[in-house]
Short mmCIF file of C-alpha atoms in Angstrom, two decimals:
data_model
loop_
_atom_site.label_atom_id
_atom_site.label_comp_id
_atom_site.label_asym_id
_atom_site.label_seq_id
_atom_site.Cartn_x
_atom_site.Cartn_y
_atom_site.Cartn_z
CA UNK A 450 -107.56 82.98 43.37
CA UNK A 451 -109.77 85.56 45.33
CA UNK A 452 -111.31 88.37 43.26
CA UNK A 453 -108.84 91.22 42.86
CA UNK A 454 -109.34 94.92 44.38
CA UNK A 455 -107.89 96.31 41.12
CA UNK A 456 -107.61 94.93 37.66
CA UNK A 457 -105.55 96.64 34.42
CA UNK A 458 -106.51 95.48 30.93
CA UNK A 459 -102.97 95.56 29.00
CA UNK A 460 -104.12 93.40 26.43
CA UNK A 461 -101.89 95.07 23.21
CA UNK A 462 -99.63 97.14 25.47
CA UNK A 463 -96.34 96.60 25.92
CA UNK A 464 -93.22 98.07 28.23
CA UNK A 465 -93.22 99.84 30.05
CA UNK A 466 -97.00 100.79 29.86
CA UNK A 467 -98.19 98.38 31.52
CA UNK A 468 -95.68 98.72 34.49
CA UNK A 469 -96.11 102.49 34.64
CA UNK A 470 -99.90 101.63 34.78
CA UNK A 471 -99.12 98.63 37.75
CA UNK A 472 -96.51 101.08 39.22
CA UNK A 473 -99.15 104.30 39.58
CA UNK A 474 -101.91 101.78 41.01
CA UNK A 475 -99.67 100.11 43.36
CA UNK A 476 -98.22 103.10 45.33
CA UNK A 477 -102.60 103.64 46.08
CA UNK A 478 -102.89 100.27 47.02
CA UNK A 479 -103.38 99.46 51.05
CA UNK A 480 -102.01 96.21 52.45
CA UNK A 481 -103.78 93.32 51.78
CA UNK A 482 -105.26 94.68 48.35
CA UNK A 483 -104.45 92.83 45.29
CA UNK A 484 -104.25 93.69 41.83
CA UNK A 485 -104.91 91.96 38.52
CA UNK A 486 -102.56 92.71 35.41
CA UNK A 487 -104.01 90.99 32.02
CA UNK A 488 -101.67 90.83 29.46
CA UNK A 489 -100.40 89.49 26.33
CA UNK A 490 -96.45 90.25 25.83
CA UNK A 491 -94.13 87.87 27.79
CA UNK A 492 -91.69 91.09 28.51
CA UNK A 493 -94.55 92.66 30.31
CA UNK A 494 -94.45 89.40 32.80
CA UNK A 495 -90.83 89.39 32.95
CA UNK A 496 -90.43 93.37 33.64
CA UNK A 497 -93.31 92.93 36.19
CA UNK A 498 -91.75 89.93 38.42
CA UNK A 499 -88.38 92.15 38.29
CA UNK A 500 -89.69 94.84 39.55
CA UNK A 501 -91.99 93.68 42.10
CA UNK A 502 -89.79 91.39 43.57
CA UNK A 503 -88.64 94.21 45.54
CA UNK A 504 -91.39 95.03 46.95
CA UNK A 505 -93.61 94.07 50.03
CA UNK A 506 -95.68 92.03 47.80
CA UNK A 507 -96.92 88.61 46.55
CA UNK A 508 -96.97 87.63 43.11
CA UNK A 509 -98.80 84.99 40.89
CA UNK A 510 -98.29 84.61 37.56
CA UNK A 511 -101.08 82.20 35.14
CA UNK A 512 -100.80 81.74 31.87
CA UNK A 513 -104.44 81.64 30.98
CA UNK A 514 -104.11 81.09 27.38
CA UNK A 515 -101.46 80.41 25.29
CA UNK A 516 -99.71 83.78 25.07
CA UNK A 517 -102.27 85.50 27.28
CA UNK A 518 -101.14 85.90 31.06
CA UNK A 519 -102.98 87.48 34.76
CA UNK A 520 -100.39 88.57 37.19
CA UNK A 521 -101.63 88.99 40.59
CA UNK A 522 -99.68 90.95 42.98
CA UNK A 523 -101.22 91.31 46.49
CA UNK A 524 -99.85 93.96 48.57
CA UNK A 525 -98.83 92.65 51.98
CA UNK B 887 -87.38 112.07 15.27
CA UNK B 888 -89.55 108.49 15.44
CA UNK B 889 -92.11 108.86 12.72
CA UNK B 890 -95.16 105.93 13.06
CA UNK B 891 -97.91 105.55 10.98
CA UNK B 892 -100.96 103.06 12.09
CA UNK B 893 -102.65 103.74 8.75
CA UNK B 894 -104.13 100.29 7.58
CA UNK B 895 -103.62 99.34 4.12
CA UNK B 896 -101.30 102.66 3.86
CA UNK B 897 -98.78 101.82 0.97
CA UNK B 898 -96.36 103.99 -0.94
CA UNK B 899 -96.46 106.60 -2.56
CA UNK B 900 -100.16 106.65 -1.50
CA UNK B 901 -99.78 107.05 1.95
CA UNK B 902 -99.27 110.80 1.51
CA UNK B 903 -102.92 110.76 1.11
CA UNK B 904 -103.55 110.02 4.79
CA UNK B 905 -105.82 111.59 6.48
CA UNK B 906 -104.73 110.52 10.07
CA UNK B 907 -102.30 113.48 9.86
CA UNK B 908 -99.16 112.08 11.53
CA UNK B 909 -97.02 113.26 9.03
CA UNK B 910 -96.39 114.66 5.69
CA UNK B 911 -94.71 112.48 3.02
CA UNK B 912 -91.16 112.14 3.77
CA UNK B 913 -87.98 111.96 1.20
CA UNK B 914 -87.39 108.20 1.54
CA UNK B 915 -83.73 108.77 0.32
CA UNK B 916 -82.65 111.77 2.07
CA UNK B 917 -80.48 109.71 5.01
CA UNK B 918 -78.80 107.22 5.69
CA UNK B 919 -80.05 107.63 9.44
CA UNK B 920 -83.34 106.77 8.35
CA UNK B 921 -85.02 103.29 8.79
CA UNK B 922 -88.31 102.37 7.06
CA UNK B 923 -90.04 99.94 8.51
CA UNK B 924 -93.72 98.21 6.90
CA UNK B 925 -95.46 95.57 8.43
CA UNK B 926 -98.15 93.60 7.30
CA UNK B 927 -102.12 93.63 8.93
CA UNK B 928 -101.88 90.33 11.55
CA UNK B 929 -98.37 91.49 13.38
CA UNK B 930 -99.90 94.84 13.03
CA UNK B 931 -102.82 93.83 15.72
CA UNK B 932 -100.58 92.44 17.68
CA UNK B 933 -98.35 93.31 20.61
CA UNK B 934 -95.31 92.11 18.45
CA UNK B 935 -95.52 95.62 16.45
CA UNK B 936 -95.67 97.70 19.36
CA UNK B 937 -92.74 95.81 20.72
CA UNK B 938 -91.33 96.73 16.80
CA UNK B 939 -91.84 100.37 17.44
CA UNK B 940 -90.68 100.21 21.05
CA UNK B 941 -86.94 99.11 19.27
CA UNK B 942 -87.34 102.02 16.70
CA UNK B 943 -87.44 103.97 19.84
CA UNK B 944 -84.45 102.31 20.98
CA UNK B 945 -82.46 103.61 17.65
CA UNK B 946 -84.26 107.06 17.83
CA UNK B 947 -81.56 108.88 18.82
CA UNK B 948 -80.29 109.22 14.96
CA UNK B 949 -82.76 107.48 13.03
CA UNK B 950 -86.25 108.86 11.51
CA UNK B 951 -88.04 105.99 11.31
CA UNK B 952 -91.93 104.93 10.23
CA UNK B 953 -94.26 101.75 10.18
CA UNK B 954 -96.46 101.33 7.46
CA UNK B 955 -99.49 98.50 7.99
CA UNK B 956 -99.96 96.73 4.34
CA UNK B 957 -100.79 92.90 2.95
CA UNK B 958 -97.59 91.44 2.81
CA UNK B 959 -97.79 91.99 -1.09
CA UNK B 960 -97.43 95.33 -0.70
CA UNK B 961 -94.61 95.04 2.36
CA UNK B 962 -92.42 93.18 -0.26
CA UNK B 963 -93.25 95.38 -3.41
CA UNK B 964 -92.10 98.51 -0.56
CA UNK B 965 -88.92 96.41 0.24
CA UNK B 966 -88.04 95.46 -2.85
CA UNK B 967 -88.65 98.87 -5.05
CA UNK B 968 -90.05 101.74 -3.26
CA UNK B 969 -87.13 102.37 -0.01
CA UNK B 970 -88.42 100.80 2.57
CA UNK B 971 -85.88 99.16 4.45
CA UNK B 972 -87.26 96.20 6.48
CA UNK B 973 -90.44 94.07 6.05
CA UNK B 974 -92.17 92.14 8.25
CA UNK B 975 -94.46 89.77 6.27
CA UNK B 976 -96.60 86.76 6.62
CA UNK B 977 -94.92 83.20 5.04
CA UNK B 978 -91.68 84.02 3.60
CA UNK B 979 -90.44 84.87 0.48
CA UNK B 980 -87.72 83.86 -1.85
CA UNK B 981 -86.00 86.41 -4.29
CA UNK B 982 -82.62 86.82 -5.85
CA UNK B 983 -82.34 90.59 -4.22
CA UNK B 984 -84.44 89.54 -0.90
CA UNK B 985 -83.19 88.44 2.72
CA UNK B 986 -85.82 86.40 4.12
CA UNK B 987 -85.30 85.51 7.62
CA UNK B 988 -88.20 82.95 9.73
CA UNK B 989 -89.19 85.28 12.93
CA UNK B 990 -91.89 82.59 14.34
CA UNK B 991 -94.43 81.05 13.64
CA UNK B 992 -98.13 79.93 15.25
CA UNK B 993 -100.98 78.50 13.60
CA UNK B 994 -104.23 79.83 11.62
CA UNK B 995 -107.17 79.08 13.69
CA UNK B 996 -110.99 78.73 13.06
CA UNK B 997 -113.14 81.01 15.10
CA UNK B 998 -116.99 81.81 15.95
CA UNK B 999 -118.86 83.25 18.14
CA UNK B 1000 -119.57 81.02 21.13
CA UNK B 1001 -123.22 80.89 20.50
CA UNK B 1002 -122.97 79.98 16.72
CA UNK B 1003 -120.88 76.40 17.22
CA UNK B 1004 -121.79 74.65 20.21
CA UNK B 1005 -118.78 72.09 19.98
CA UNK B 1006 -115.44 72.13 20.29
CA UNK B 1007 -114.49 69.91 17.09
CA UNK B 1008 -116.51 69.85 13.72
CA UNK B 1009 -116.13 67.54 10.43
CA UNK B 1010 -114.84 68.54 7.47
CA UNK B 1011 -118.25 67.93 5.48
CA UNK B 1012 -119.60 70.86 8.35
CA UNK B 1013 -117.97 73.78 7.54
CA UNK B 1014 -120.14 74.40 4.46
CA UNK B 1015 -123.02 75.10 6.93
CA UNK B 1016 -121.97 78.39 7.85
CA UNK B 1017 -120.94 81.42 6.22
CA UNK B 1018 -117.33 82.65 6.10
CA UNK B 1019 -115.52 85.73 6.53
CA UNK B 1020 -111.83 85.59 4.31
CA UNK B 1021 -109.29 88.05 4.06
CA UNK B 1022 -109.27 89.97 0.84
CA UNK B 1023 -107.31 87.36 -1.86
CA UNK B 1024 -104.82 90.94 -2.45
CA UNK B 1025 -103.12 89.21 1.51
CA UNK B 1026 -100.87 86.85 1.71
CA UNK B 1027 -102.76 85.51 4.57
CA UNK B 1028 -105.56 84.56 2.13
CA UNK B 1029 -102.59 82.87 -0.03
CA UNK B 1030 -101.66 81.36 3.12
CA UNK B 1031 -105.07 79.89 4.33
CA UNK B 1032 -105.94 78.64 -0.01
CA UNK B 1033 -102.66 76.76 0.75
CA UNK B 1034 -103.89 75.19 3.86
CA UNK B 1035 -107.38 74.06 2.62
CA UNK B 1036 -105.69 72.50 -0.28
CA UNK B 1037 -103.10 70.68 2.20
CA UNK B 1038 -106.30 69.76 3.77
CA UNK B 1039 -108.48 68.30 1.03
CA UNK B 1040 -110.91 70.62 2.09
CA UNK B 1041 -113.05 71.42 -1.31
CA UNK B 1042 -113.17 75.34 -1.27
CA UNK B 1043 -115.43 75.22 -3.48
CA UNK B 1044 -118.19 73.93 -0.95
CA UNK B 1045 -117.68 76.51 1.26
CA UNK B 1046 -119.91 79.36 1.76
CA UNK B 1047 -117.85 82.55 1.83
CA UNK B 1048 -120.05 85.43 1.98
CA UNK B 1049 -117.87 88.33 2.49
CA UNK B 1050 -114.25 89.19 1.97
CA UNK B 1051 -112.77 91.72 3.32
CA UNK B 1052 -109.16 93.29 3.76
CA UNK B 1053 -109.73 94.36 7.01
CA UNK B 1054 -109.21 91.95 10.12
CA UNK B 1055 -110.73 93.86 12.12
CA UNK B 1056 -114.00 93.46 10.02
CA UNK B 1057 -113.87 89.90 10.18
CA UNK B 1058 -113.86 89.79 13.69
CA UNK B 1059 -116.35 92.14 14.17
CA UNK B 1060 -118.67 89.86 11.68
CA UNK B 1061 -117.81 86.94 13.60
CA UNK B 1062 -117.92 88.04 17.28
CA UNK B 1063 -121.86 88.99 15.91
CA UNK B 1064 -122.53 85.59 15.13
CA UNK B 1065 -123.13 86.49 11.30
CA UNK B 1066 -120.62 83.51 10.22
CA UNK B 1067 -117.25 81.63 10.81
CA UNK B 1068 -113.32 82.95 9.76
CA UNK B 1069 -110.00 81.41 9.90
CA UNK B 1070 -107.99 84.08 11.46
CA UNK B 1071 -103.89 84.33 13.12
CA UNK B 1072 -103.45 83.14 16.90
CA UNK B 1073 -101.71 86.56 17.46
CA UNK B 1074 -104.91 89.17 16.42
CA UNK B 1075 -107.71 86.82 18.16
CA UNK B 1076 -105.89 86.71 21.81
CA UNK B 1077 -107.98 90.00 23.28
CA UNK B 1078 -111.11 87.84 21.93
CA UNK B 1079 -110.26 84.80 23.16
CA UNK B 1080 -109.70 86.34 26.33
CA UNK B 1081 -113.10 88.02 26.64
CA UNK B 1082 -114.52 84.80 25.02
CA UNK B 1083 -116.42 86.95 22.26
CA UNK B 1084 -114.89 85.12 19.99
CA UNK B 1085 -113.55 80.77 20.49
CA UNK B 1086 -111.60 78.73 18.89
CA UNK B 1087 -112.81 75.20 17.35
CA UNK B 1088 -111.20 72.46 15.47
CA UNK B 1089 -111.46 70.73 12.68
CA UNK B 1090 -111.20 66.81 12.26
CA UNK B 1091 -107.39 66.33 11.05
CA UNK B 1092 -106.85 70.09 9.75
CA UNK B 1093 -104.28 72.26 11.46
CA UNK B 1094 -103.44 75.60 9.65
CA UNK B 1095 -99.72 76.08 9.96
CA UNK B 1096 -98.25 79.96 9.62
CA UNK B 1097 -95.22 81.75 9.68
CA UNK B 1098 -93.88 85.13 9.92
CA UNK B 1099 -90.55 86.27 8.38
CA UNK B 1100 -88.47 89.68 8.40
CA UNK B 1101 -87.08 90.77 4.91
CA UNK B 1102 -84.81 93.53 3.61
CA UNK B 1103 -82.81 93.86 0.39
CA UNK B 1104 -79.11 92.34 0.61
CA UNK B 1105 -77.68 95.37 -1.11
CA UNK B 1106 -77.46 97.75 2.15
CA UNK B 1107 -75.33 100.61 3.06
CA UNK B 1108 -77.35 101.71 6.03
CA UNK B 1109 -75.57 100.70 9.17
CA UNK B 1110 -78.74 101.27 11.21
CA UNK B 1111 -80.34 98.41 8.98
CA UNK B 1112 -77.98 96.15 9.64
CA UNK B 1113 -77.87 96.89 13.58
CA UNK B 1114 -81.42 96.62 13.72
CA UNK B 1115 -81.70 93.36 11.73
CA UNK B 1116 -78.80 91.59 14.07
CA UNK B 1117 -80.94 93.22 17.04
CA UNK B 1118 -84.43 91.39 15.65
CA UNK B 1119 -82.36 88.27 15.10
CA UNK B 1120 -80.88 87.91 18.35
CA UNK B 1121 -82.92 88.79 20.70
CA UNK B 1122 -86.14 89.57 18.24
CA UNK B 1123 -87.54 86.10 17.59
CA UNK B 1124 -88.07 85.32 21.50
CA UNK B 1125 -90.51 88.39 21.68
CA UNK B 1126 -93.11 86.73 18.89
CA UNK B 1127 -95.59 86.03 21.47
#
């Protein structure tokens, strides 16, 4: 996985923090620029994937540790 | 109105006394709109309590509601005499008044600073080389882990336990400085883990098993208790992450 343009620590936060934050960042993003999420609530994977599945996007989802996840979504 | 507290070790009537200011006591008996909600210190570090809160915001539109972080001692003394109407605890409890119902569970896990054990699996025999950090023996957690080492034939007695303390947070802190070893929840070591201040190691043939559980009294007239209870076991459990 190449190193990201953007990384958000969400460690402890939950919905829909961490997609405001992802949300916010995204919209400044240019195409081709990728962005890290790091979190540890499975509802913040799920609410990511749904939303940026509609998007111009690409996203990879790792589970890193048990219960701990990076979601990379590269802006196409 | 959503009323939180984050106090640690906040209990009732005491937690008047707070001096983080988020609110002034309350009349625990004044509605039937109101839902109090204490959870003890481990699901309080983790994202599982936010999640909590986020479903008190869910019910907000009628209900004044509050979360109180307290050893699970406390949590059930709150539940089972002092008005609060849901407890989140460590283990699980058994009482002729008390609903106990199993959220989840994970495992208790020995942790050190990387620099402090260089291996990934120690002997029994070596834990009495190294100092350890214990919750407070007021938590159930310490109940919890005294259970565990007894399971384990692990003489307590041989091990060096230099500091007890009721704060988790402590006991990281002690550990991530390489002062000494702890046996700490899955669910308040993840940030750590992550950052790899703090790893986990293992110990020949010893797994710590651990379990969370939701209580409440069975006597209830509240109908925002018993909505929120069939919300937590429905769809709940599958959030304990």
């Amino acid at each position: 996985m190449e190193k990201p343009n953007h990384t958000i620590d969400s460690l402890g936060d939950i919905c829909p923090l961490p997609l405001v934050k992802a949300k916010k960042l995204y919209e400044s993003m240019c195409s081709g620029d990728s962005l890290k999420i790091i979190t540890d609530h499975s509802c913040v994977v799920s609410s990511l994937n749904e939303y940026f599945i509609h998007f111009p996007c690409t996203i990879f989802i790792e589970e890193v540790l048990n219960g701990v996840w990076e979601i990379y979504i590269k802006k196409v | 109105m959503l009323l939180i507290s984050y106090s640690l070790f906040t209990t009732f009537p005491s937690f008047k006394n707070t001096t983080q200011g988020v609110f002034s006591q309350p009349n625990l008996h004044t509605s039937l709109s109101d839902l109090y909600i204490s959870t003890q210190h481990s699901l309080a570090f983790s994202a599982y309590s936010l999640y909590i809160c986020s479903i008190l915001v869910r019910y907000s539109r009628y209900a004044a509601s509050m979360a109180l972080y307290a050893p699970s001692s406390d949590v059930i003394a709150q539940v089972k005499d002092r008005g609060i109407d849901i407890g989140f605890i460590e283990g699980s409890y058994s009482g002729a008044d008390i609903e106990c119902i199993p959220m989840g569970s994970s495992y208790l896990h020995f942790v050190a600073s990387p620099e402090l054990i260089g291996k990934n699996v120690i002997k029994k025999d070596d834990l009495c080389n190294y100092n350890m950090f214990f919750i407070h023996r007021k938590c159930s957690l310490r109940r919890i882990i005294e259970e565990n080492l007894a399971t384990s034939e692990i003489d307590r007695k041989l091990l060096k336990i230099s500091i007890e303390s009721p704060s988790l947070e402590s006991i990281k802190a002690s550990v991530i400085a390489g002062q000494g070893i702890s046996i700490l929840p899955y669910l308040c070591i993840k940030k750590e883990l992550y950052s790899k201040s703090l790893v986990i190691f293992e110990v020949e043939n010893v797994k710590f098993p651990y379990s969370y559980s939701l209580i409440y009294k069975k006597k209830n007239v509240k109908h925002i208790k018993t909505e929120f209870i069939n919300y937590m076991e429905r769809v709940g459990k599958e959030k304990l992450c």
